[in-house]
mmCIF file of C-alpha atoms and ligand atoms in Angstrom:
data_model
loop_
_atom_site.group_PDB
_atom_site.id
_atom_site.type_symbol
_atom_site.label_atom_id
_atom_site.label_comp_id
_atom_site.label_asym_id
_atom_site.label_seq_id
_atom_site.Cartn_x
_atom_site.Cartn_y
_atom_site.Cartn_z
ATOM 1 C CA MET A 1057 93.285 70.829 103.603
ATOM 2 C CA THR A 1058 91.128 74.274 103.007
ATOM 3 C CA ARG A 1059 90.649 74.591 99.185
ATOM 4 C CA LYS A 1060 91.419 77.656 97.504
ATOM 5 C CA ARG A 1061 88.683 79.950 96.886
ATOM 6 C CA VAL A 1062 87.501 81.121 93.437
ATOM 7 C CA LEU A 1063 85.393 84.079 93.275
ATOM 8 C CA SER A 1064 83.740 85.842 90.777
ATOM 9 C CA GLY A 1065 80.588 88.512 88.916
ATOM 10 C CA ILE A 1066 78.498 89.010 86.562
ATOM 11 C CA GLN A 1067 76.329 92.530 85.841
ATOM 12 C CA SER A 1068 72.505 92.368 85.516
ATOM 13 C CA THR A 1069 72.930 94.417 82.901
ATOM 14 C CA GLY A 1070 71.009 92.735 80.244
ATOM 15 C CA GLU A 1071 67.897 90.289 79.563
ATOM 16 C CA SER A 1072 70.782 87.283 78.490
ATOM 17 C CA PHE A 1073 73.881 86.554 79.026
ATOM 18 C CA HIS A 1074 75.850 86.634 75.640
ATOM 19 C CA LEU A 1075 77.966 84.286 74.163
ATOM 20 C CA GLY A 1076 81.487 85.883 75.040
ATOM 21 C CA ASN A 1077 80.602 86.235 79.055
ATOM 22 C CA TYR A 1078 79.803 82.016 78.822
ATOM 23 C CA ILE A 1079 82.438 81.251 77.050
ATOM 24 C CA GLY A 1080 85.196 83.707 78.487
ATOM 25 C CA ALA A 1081 84.140 83.454 82.161
ATOM 26 C CA ILE A 1082 81.337 81.192 83.344
ATOM 27 C CA ARG A 1083 81.961 77.914 81.662
ATOM 28 C CA GLN A 1084 85.401 78.482 83.877
ATOM 29 C CA TRP A 1085 82.894 79.086 86.655
ATOM 30 C CA ILE A 1086 81.142 75.922 86.441
ATOM 31 C CA SER A 1087 84.346 73.681 86.125
ATOM 32 C CA LEU A 1088 86.041 75.283 88.948
ATOM 33 C CA GLN A 1089 83.658 74.147 91.845
ATOM 34 C CA GLU A 1090 84.552 70.949 91.548
ATOM 35 C CA ASP A 1091 87.622 71.813 93.138
ATOM 36 C CA TYR A 1092 87.579 75.202 94.790
ATOM 37 C CA GLU A 1093 85.372 76.687 97.608
ATOM 38 C CA VAL A 1094 83.473 79.266 94.741
ATOM 39 C CA PHE A 1095 81.735 82.318 95.172
ATOM 40 C CA TYR A 1096 79.541 83.394 92.538
ATOM 41 C CA PHE A 1097 77.519 87.386 92.302
ATOM 42 C CA ILE A 1098 75.395 89.090 90.616
ATOM 43 C CA ALA A 1099 76.633 92.683 90.491
ATOM 44 C CA ASP A 1100 73.279 94.146 90.146
ATOM 45 C CA LEU A 1101 75.395 97.499 92.231
ATOM 46 C CA HIS A 1102 77.571 97.787 89.279
ATOM 47 C CA ALA A 1103 74.783 97.238 87.176
ATOM 48 C CA LEU A 1104 73.208 100.856 88.379
ATOM 49 C CA THR A 1105 76.042 102.867 86.281
ATOM 50 C CA VAL A 1106 73.669 102.304 83.463
ATOM 51 C CA GLU A 1107 70.335 103.748 84.135
ATOM 52 C CA THR A 1108 67.629 101.205 84.297
ATOM 53 C CA LYS A 1109 64.063 101.399 84.906
ATOM 54 C CA PRO A 1110 63.213 99.254 88.204
ATOM 55 C CA GLU A 1111 61.018 97.311 86.801
ATOM 56 C CA ILE A 1112 63.891 95.864 83.920
ATOM 57 C CA LEU A 1113 66.565 95.906 86.452
ATOM 58 C CA SER A 1114 65.067 93.397 89.076
ATOM 59 C CA LYS A 1115 64.356 91.494 86.129
ATOM 60 C CA ARG A 1116 67.185 91.397 84.773
ATOM 61 C CA THR A 1117 68.571 90.353 88.174
ATOM 62 C CA LEU A 1118 66.196 87.272 88.310
ATOM 63 C CA ALA A 1119 67.137 86.227 84.676
ATOM 64 C CA ALA A 1120 70.425 86.388 85.500
ATOM 65 C CA ALA A 1121 70.095 84.048 88.390
ATOM 66 C CA ALA A 1122 68.318 81.794 86.006
ATOM 67 C CA GLN A 1123 70.842 81.454 83.806
ATOM 68 C CA LEU A 1124 73.741 80.783 85.847
ATOM 69 C CA LEU A 1125 71.891 77.748 87.223
ATOM 70 C CA ALA A 1126 70.981 76.584 84.106
ATOM 71 C CA LEU A 1127 74.230 76.858 82.860
ATOM 72 C CA GLY A 1128 75.331 75.299 85.949
ATOM 73 C CA VAL A 1129 76.677 76.864 88.995
ATOM 74 C CA ASP A 1130 75.628 74.253 91.658
ATOM 75 C CA HIS A 1131 73.621 76.282 94.463
ATOM 76 C CA LYS A 1132 74.429 73.655 97.350
ATOM 77 C CA ARG A 1133 78.230 73.591 96.205
ATOM 78 C CA SER A 1134 78.956 77.369 95.174
ATOM 79 C CA ALA A 1135 77.713 80.362 96.969
ATOM 80 C CA ILE A 1136 75.402 82.358 94.362
ATOM 81 C CA PHE A 1137 74.657 85.314 95.610
ATOM 82 C CA LEU A 1138 73.458 89.541 95.103
ATOM 83 C CA GLN A 1139 76.001 92.009 95.642
ATOM 84 C CA SER A 1140 73.187 93.995 97.027
ATOM 85 C CA HIS A 1141 72.657 91.656 99.974
ATOM 86 C CA ILE A 1142 75.717 92.008 101.389
ATOM 87 C CA ALA A 1143 76.792 95.776 102.906
ATOM 88 C CA ALA A 1144 80.452 94.771 103.534
ATOM 89 C CA HIS A 1145 81.090 95.396 99.609
ATOM 90 C CA ASN A 1146 79.827 99.015 99.633
ATOM 91 C CA GLN A 1147 81.802 99.088 103.103
ATOM 92 C CA LEU A 1148 85.041 97.771 101.848
ATOM 93 C CA GLY A 1149 84.025 99.159 98.392
ATOM 94 C CA TRP A 1150 85.088 102.439 100.136
ATOM 95 C CA VAL A 1151 87.857 101.801 101.935
ATOM 96 C CA MET A 1152 89.812 100.913 98.773
ATOM 97 C CA GLU A 1153 88.356 104.079 97.071
ATOM 98 C CA CYS A 1154 90.877 106.051 100.006
ATOM 99 C CA MET A 1155 93.787 103.427 98.617
ATOM 100 C CA ALA A 1156 93.277 104.359 94.667
ATOM 101 C CA GLY A 1157 95.260 107.161 93.760
ATOM 102 C CA PHE A 1158 92.700 109.407 91.236
ATOM 103 C CA GLY A 1159 95.355 108.755 88.229
ATOM 104 C CA GLU A 1160 95.425 105.150 88.418
ATOM 105 C CA ALA A 1161 91.781 105.063 88.502
ATOM 106 C CA SER A 1162 91.918 107.564 85.314
ATOM 107 C CA ARG A 1163 93.803 105.086 83.809
ATOM 108 C CA MET A 1164 91.096 102.309 83.445
ATOM 109 C CA THR A 1165 91.039 100.941 79.870
ATOM 110 C CA GLN A 1166 87.037 100.323 80.439
ATOM 111 C CA PHE A 1167 86.376 103.744 82.111
ATOM 112 C CA LYS A 1168 88.358 105.534 79.777
ATOM 113 C CA ASP A 1169 86.388 104.010 76.595
ATOM 114 C CA LYS A 1170 83.056 104.375 77.918
ATOM 115 C CA SER A 1171 83.298 107.936 79.290
ATOM 116 C CA GLN A 1172 85.073 109.595 76.005
ATOM 117 C CA LYS A 1173 81.958 107.708 73.983
ATOM 118 C CA ASN A 1174 79.549 109.067 76.590
ATOM 119 C CA GLY A 1175 81.189 112.450 77.412
ATOM 120 C CA ALA A 1176 81.818 113.638 80.950
ATOM 121 C CA ASP A 1177 78.253 115.072 81.573
ATOM 122 C CA ARG A 1178 76.721 112.391 80.832
ATOM 123 C CA THR A 1179 79.187 110.105 82.707
ATOM 124 C CA VAL A 1180 78.615 108.809 86.350
ATOM 125 C CA VAL A 1181 81.096 108.767 89.175
ATOM 126 C CA GLY A 1182 79.901 105.399 89.792
ATOM 127 C CA LEU A 1183 81.901 104.374 86.315
ATOM 128 C CA PHE A 1184 84.730 106.052 87.844
ATOM 129 C CA THR A 1185 84.733 104.631 91.197
ATOM 130 C CA TYR A 1186 83.489 101.285 89.497
ATOM 131 C CA PRO A 1187 87.295 98.841 89.700
ATOM 132 C CA MET A 1188 87.317 99.693 93.803
ATOM 133 C CA LEU A 1189 83.984 98.275 94.096
ATOM 134 C CA GLN A 1190 85.204 95.113 92.113
ATOM 135 C CA ALA A 1191 88.450 95.358 94.446
ATOM 136 C CA ALA A 1192 86.529 94.725 97.323
ATOM 137 C CA ASP A 1193 84.008 92.363 96.146
ATOM 138 C CA ILE A 1194 87.492 90.308 95.449
ATOM 139 C CA LEU A 1195 89.318 90.824 98.602
ATOM 140 C CA LEU A 1196 86.182 90.203 100.993
ATOM 141 C CA TYR A 1197 86.519 86.696 99.931
ATOM 142 C CA GLN A 1198 90.195 86.485 100.426
ATOM 143 C CA ALA A 1199 89.972 84.202 97.013
ATOM 144 C CA ASP A 1200 92.961 83.112 94.815
ATOM 145 C CA LEU A 1201 91.689 83.131 91.192
ATOM 146 C CA VAL A 1202 89.062 85.144 89.068
ATOM 147 C CA PRO A 1203 87.646 83.452 86.085
ATOM 148 C CA VAL A 1204 86.708 86.322 83.682
ATOM 149 C CA GLY A 1205 87.789 87.179 80.297
ATOM 150 C CA GLU A 1206 90.132 89.691 78.771
ATOM 151 C CA ASP A 1207 88.196 92.549 79.392
ATOM 152 C CA GLN A 1208 88.751 92.503 82.836
ATOM 153 C CA ARG A 1209 92.421 92.038 83.288
ATOM 154 C CA GLN A 1210 93.302 95.618 84.105
ATOM 155 C CA HIS A 1211 90.210 95.189 86.486
ATOM 156 C CA ILE A 1212 92.486 92.125 88.711
ATOM 157 C CA GLU A 1213 95.712 94.078 88.192
ATOM 158 C CA ILE A 1214 94.474 96.678 90.170
ATOM 159 C CA THR A 1215 92.917 94.632 92.744
ATOM 160 C CA ARG A 1216 96.276 93.409 93.503
ATOM 161 C CA ASP A 1217 98.063 96.597 93.771
ATOM 162 C CA LEU A 1218 95.072 98.189 96.022
ATOM 163 C CA ALA A 1219 95.675 94.601 98.683
ATOM 164 C CA GLY A 1220 99.439 94.556 98.053
ATOM 165 C CA ARG A 1221 99.783 98.796 99.204
ATOM 166 C CA PHE A 1222 96.406 98.350 102.184
ATOM 167 C CA ASN A 1223 98.938 94.829 103.349
ATOM 168 C CA SER A 1224 102.234 96.892 103.005
ATOM 169 C CA ARG A 1225 100.654 99.959 105.040
ATOM 170 C CA TYR A 1226 98.660 98.042 107.480
ATOM 171 C CA GLY A 1227 99.785 94.548 107.938
ATOM 172 C CA THR A 1228 98.742 91.526 105.449
ATOM 173 C CA THR A 1229 94.690 91.730 105.362
ATOM 174 C CA PHE A 1230 94.143 90.292 101.936
ATOM 175 C CA ASN A 1231 95.028 87.577 99.571
ATOM 176 C CA LEU A 1232 96.093 88.479 96.310
ATOM 177 C CA PRO A 1233 94.312 87.081 94.093
ATOM 178 C CA GLU A 1234 95.181 85.942 90.344
ATOM 179 C CA ALA A 1235 93.221 86.272 87.380
ATOM 180 C CA PHE A 1236 92.014 83.206 85.808
ATOM 181 C CA ILE A 1237 91.548 84.136 81.768
ATOM 182 C CA LEU A 1238 91.622 81.473 79.047
ATOM 183 C CA LYS A 1239 94.250 82.033 76.057
ATOM 184 C CA SER A 1240 91.170 80.238 73.339
ATOM 185 C CA GLY A 1241 87.842 81.706 74.596
ATOM 186 C CA GLY A 1242 89.053 84.974 76.906
ATOM 187 C CA LYS A 1243 88.064 87.471 74.226
ATOM 188 C CA ILE A 1244 85.313 86.071 72.024
ATOM 189 C CA PHE A 1245 84.107 88.757 69.021
ATOM 190 C CA ASP A 1246 81.044 90.743 67.602
ATOM 191 C CA LEU A 1247 79.924 88.028 65.000
ATOM 192 C CA GLN A 1248 79.688 91.331 62.476
ATOM 193 C CA ASP A 1249 82.493 93.077 63.370
ATOM 194 C CA PRO A 1250 85.185 90.616 64.324
ATOM 195 C CA THR A 1251 87.975 92.507 66.088
ATOM 196 C CA SER A 1252 85.907 93.834 68.273
ATOM 197 C CA LYS A 1253 84.981 92.059 71.426
ATOM 198 C CA MET A 1254 81.165 90.511 71.444
ATOM 199 C CA SER A 1255 79.544 93.198 74.314
ATOM 200 C CA LYS A 1256 76.141 93.804 75.899
ATOM 201 C CA SER A 1257 76.603 97.590 74.807
ATOM 202 C CA SER A 1258 77.529 97.129 71.492
ATOM 203 C CA GLY A 1259 75.514 99.326 68.527
ATOM 204 C CA SER A 1260 74.299 96.732 66.695
ATOM 205 C CA THR A 1261 73.354 93.338 68.171
ATOM 206 C CA ASN A 1262 73.311 91.348 65.216
ATOM 207 C CA GLY A 1263 76.845 90.428 66.011
ATOM 208 C CA VAL A 1264 75.980 89.459 69.680
ATOM 209 C CA LEU A 1265 74.466 85.881 70.376
ATOM 210 C CA GLU A 1266 71.940 86.039 73.396
ATOM 211 C CA ILE A 1267 71.398 82.471 74.865
ATOM 212 C CA MET A 1268 68.040 83.280 75.756
ATOM 213 C CA ASP A 1269 67.214 84.749 72.730
ATOM 214 C CA ASP A 1270 64.509 82.619 70.280
ATOM 215 C CA PRO A 1271 67.264 80.060 68.286
ATOM 216 C CA ALA A 1272 66.277 81.052 65.222
ATOM 217 C CA LYS A 1273 67.464 84.660 65.829
ATOM 218 C CA ASN A 1274 70.833 83.143 66.678
ATOM 219 C CA VAL A 1275 71.140 80.612 63.558
ATOM 220 C CA LYS A 1276 70.253 83.819 61.177
ATOM 221 C CA LYS A 1277 72.983 85.597 63.224
ATOM 222 C CA ILE A 1278 75.795 82.934 62.915
ATOM 223 C CA LYS A 1279 74.733 82.363 59.406
ATOM 224 C CA GLY A 1280 75.032 86.048 58.527
ATOM 225 C CA ALA A 1281 78.389 86.271 60.157
ATOM 226 C CA THR A 1282 81.260 88.046 58.552
ATOM 227 C CA THR A 1283 83.572 86.085 57.422
ATOM 228 C CA ASP A 1284 86.827 87.050 55.337
ATOM 229 C CA MET A 1285 89.026 86.838 52.282
ATOM 230 C CA GLY A 1286 89.899 83.116 50.966
ATOM 231 C CA LYS A 1287 87.573 79.982 51.339
ATOM 232 C CA GLU A 1288 89.438 78.003 53.738
ATOM 233 C CA VAL A 1289 88.658 77.609 57.368
ATOM 234 C CA ARG A 1290 91.760 77.890 59.025
ATOM 235 C CA PHE A 1291 92.775 79.561 61.831
ATOM 236 C CA ASN A 1292 94.520 82.812 61.882
ATOM 237 C CA GLU A 1293 94.082 86.047 63.548
ATOM 238 C CA VAL A 1294 94.791 88.508 61.768
ATOM 239 C CA GLU A 1295 94.315 87.392 58.072
ATOM 240 C CA LYS A 1296 91.054 85.517 58.802
ATOM 241 C CA PRO A 1297 89.565 87.082 62.329
ATOM 242 C CA GLY A 1298 85.919 86.041 61.268
ATOM 243 C CA ILE A 1299 86.689 82.332 60.871
ATOM 244 C CA SER A 1300 89.432 82.180 63.996
ATOM 245 C CA ASN A 1301 86.270 83.650 65.825
ATOM 246 C CA LEU A 1302 83.795 81.269 64.833
ATOM 247 C CA LEU A 1303 86.550 78.127 65.369
ATOM 248 C CA THR A 1304 87.027 79.322 68.971
ATOM 249 C CA ILE A 1305 83.446 79.615 69.549
ATOM 250 C CA GLN A 1306 83.343 75.938 67.792
ATOM 251 C CA SER A 1307 86.123 74.671 69.633
ATOM 252 C CA ALA A 1308 84.613 75.888 72.991
ATOM 253 C CA LEU A 1309 81.023 74.631 72.260
ATOM 254 C CA THR A 1310 82.056 70.688 70.825
ATOM 255 C CA GLY A 1311 84.936 69.911 73.199
ATOM 256 C CA LYS A 1312 87.231 69.563 69.757
ATOM 257 C CA THR A 1313 90.391 71.629 69.074
ATOM 258 C CA ILE A 1314 91.034 74.071 66.765
ATOM 259 C CA PRO A 1315 93.452 71.833 64.832
ATOM 260 C CA GLN A 1316 91.061 68.941 65.113
ATOM 261 C CA LEU A 1317 87.996 71.732 63.755
ATOM 262 C CA GLU A 1318 90.735 72.759 60.722
ATOM 263 C CA ASP A 1319 91.143 68.942 59.881
ATOM 264 C CA ALA A 1320 87.000 68.303 59.972
ATOM 265 C CA PHE A 1321 86.226 71.228 58.037
ATOM 266 C CA GLU A 1322 89.124 70.823 54.705
ATOM 267 C CA GLY A 1323 87.050 71.235 51.882
ATOM 268 C CA VAL A 1324 84.404 72.862 53.271
ATOM 269 C CA GLY A 1325 83.492 76.364 52.758
ATOM 270 C CA TYR A 1326 82.411 78.983 54.823
ATOM 271 C CA GLY A 1327 78.575 78.580 54.368
ATOM 272 C CA ASP A 1328 78.487 74.723 55.807
ATOM 273 C CA PHE A 1329 80.674 75.996 58.179
ATOM 274 C CA LYS A 1330 78.628 78.457 59.782
ATOM 275 C CA SER A 1331 75.583 75.650 59.424
ATOM 276 C CA ALA A 1332 77.379 73.639 61.724
ATOM 277 C CA VAL A 1333 78.316 76.352 64.159
ATOM 278 C CA ALA A 1334 74.885 77.233 64.075
ATOM 279 C CA GLU A 1335 73.896 73.323 64.953
ATOM 280 C CA ALA A 1336 76.352 72.997 67.885
ATOM 281 C CA PHE A 1337 74.741 76.167 69.057
ATOM 282 C CA VAL A 1338 71.371 75.306 69.183
ATOM 283 C CA THR A 1339 72.014 71.815 71.073
ATOM 284 C CA TYR A 1340 74.125 73.442 73.729
ATOM 285 C CA PHE A 1341 71.797 76.530 74.200
ATOM 286 C CA SER A 1342 68.966 75.229 74.002
ATOM 287 C CA PRO A 1343 68.111 72.912 76.999
ATOM 288 C CA ILE A 1344 69.707 75.468 78.767
ATOM 289 C CA ARG A 1345 67.419 78.208 77.731
ATOM 290 C CA GLU A 1346 64.485 75.723 78.498
ATOM 291 C CA ARG A 1347 65.631 75.272 81.947
ATOM 292 C CA ALA A 1348 66.264 79.232 82.501
ATOM 293 C CA LEU A 1349 62.966 79.512 81.440
ATOM 294 C CA ASN A 1350 61.357 77.165 83.840
ATOM 295 C CA LEU A 1351 63.028 78.309 86.451
ATOM 296 C CA LEU A 1352 62.024 81.946 86.221
ATOM 297 C CA GLU A 1353 58.698 80.422 86.345
ATOM 298 C CA ASP A 1354 58.944 80.572 90.416
ATOM 299 C CA GLU A 1355 60.521 83.759 91.339
ATOM 300 C CA PRO A 1356 60.399 83.353 95.438
ATOM 301 C CA ALA A 1357 62.164 79.724 94.987
ATOM 302 C CA LEU A 1358 65.316 82.162 92.997
ATOM 303 C CA ILE A 1359 65.317 84.511 95.348
ATOM 304 C CA GLN A 1360 65.592 81.818 98.308
ATOM 305 C CA ILE A 1361 68.853 80.705 96.979
ATOM 306 C CA LEU A 1362 70.145 83.714 96.572
ATOM 307 C CA HIS A 1363 69.032 84.922 100.110
ATOM 308 C CA GLU A 1364 71.017 81.150 101.047
ATOM 309 C CA GLY A 1365 74.133 81.822 99.233
ATOM 310 C CA ALA A 1366 74.085 85.749 100.934
ATOM 311 C CA ALA A 1367 74.175 84.410 104.390
ATOM 312 C CA LYS A 1368 77.203 82.162 103.186
ATOM 313 C CA ALA A 1369 79.018 84.668 101.814
ATOM 314 C CA ARG A 1370 78.234 87.195 104.319
ATOM 315 C CA VAL A 1371 79.898 85.419 106.645
ATOM 316 C CA GLU A 1372 83.074 85.437 104.906
ATOM 317 C CA ALA A 1373 82.970 89.500 103.801
ATOM 318 C CA GLU A 1374 81.907 90.390 107.101
ATOM 319 C CA LYS A 1375 84.888 88.579 108.573
ATOM 320 C CA THR A 1376 87.142 90.255 106.132
ATOM 321 C CA LEU A 1377 85.988 93.467 106.388
ATOM 322 C CA ASN A 1378 86.332 93.172 110.451
ATOM 323 C CA LEU A 1379 89.937 92.711 110.074
ATOM 324 C CA ALA A 1380 90.485 95.715 107.356
ATOM 325 C CA TYR A 1381 88.657 98.219 109.396
ATOM 326 C CA THR A 1382 90.496 97.306 113.006
ATOM 327 C CA ASN A 1383 94.006 97.095 110.479
ATOM 328 C CA LEU A 1384 92.731 100.442 109.945
ATOM 329 C CA GLY A 1385 92.848 101.550 113.349
ATOM 330 C CA LEU A 1386 88.941 102.334 113.197
ATOM 331 C CA VAL A 1387 87.913 101.997 116.651
ATOM 332 C CA ARG A 1388 85.780 98.523 116.819
HETATM 333 P P1 LIG B 178 80.744 91.686 82.737
HETATM 334 O O1 LIG B 178 79.312 91.206 83.280
HETATM 335 O O2 LIG B 178 80.876 92.574 81.676
HETATM 336 O O3 LIG B 178 80.991 90.287 82.217
HETATM 337 C C1 LIG B 178 80.615 89.162 82.798
HETATM 338 C C2 LIG B 178 82.235 88.287 82.544
HETATM 339 O O4 LIG B 178 81.626 87.774 80.729
HETATM 340 C C3 LIG B 178 83.507 88.582 80.160
HETATM 341 N N1 LIG B 178 83.171 88.898 79.014
HETATM 342 C C4 LIG B 178 83.344 88.189 77.927
HETATM 343 N N2 LIG B 178 84.579 87.416 77.671
HETATM 344 C C5 LIG B 178 84.548 86.640 76.520
HETATM 345 N N3 LIG B 178 84.538 87.119 75.408
HETATM 346 C C6 LIG B 178 83.982 88.717 75.483
HETATM 347 N N4 LIG B 178 82.794 89.090 73.760
HETATM 348 C C7 LIG B 178 83.069 88.737 76.854
HETATM 349 N N5 LIG B 178 82.281 89.821 77.468
HETATM 350 C C8 LIG B 178 82.120 90.070 78.406
HETATM 351 C C9 LIG B 178 83.847 89.117 81.236
HETATM 352 O O5 LIG B 178 85.201 89.347 81.239
HETATM 353 C C10 LIG B 178 83.270 88.980 82.743
HETATM 354 O O6 LIG B 178 84.358 88.324 83.109
HETATM 355 N N6 LIG B 178 83.291 94.263 85.797
HETATM 356 C C11 LIG B 178 82.970 93.096 85.637
HETATM 357 C C12 LIG B 178 81.542 92.480 86.519
HETATM 358 C C13 LIG B 178 82.261 92.146 88.374
HETATM 359 C C14 LIG B 178 83.070 91.247 88.604
HETATM 360 C C15 LIG B 178 83.292 91.759 90.109
HETATM 361 C C16 LIG B 178 84.113 90.436 87.845
HETATM 362 C C17 LIG B 178 81.808 92.822 89.496
HETATM 363 N N7 LIG B 178 82.532 92.556 90.228
HETATM 364 C C18 LIG B 178 84.547 90.533 90.541
HETATM 365 C C19 LIG B 178 84.849 89.495 88.655
HETATM 366 C C20 LIG B 178 85.430 89.856 89.824
HETATM 367 C C21 LIG B 178 82.020 93.324 84.564
HETATM 368 O O7 LIG B 178 81.484 93.933 84.254
HETATM 369 O O8 LIG B 178 81.860 91.728 83.736
#
């Protein structure tokens, strides 16, 4: 029996992944590789929507690869690769741009938010066409499941719309993928502003836990997290967004359920609860950080792994691109 396919990507827009990336997405990448055929890539082309010095972009891309491996992506079972190593992403991206309406692309909330924040003149066209490249990323691998955080839901929906439109015009070509989004942990919030998502582009870094940062720095951030009125460690996202966010984090890091944690922290003050979260974070991520730093010492080995992943992925991507081109009537 052929195994179902999983695909996901992450941008290389920072030196480190943050805790939201891990809990919302990468943790699922790792568990899904047990039973699925998986394709995971670093969206280095999407990262070009943020202007970055060349030497910084390449450093970030390798740091992303090292972190994925250190977090548990197994390159023997999974294809782990760079988006820019497979030309078919751009090639099918153009086809998707020709499928998408200007209006529907204009309604993408990530584009609206970012373009409103920066103004039209400072917003690159690549940010507008970003979801169509993302659709190509997914459809090329005929993915069944796409593990992502809540903020990517709309991009998976437009992917399904574009695939459905293509299939009905040109004959069945693409599998329609499903988003795989956690109910708890699909959106991790900023520690300082627990009503906004934890994000690489957040104004201040105090609310963002970066897994490659010095552990002491993250302990300080967790201990300084905004808490709420009252004294009880209880999950209530409306009244206690700060504590609820920390409970979600603690649950993901310890494997305990939220009710179990509420019981365990009954009668414990916020300060001691935050110390426990800080301890869980350090215990969890210190060995991962060490592993990633070790992997970064041998860049040629990392690049070799990415080339091997690309070789596996390219075969699938080119098969789908060819089928799409043929069905479109492009002369082969
Ligand atoms: P990116 O690089 O912003 O984020 C990578 C993954 O982390 C998730 N995530 C979060 N989850 C929970 N809480 C948060 N605060 C949080 N912040 C980020 C994201 O949802 C994502 O799953 N467009 C994508 C990259 C991409 C992609 C793809 C993903 C390109 N092509 C194809 C899937 C399939 C992005 O910018 O993710």
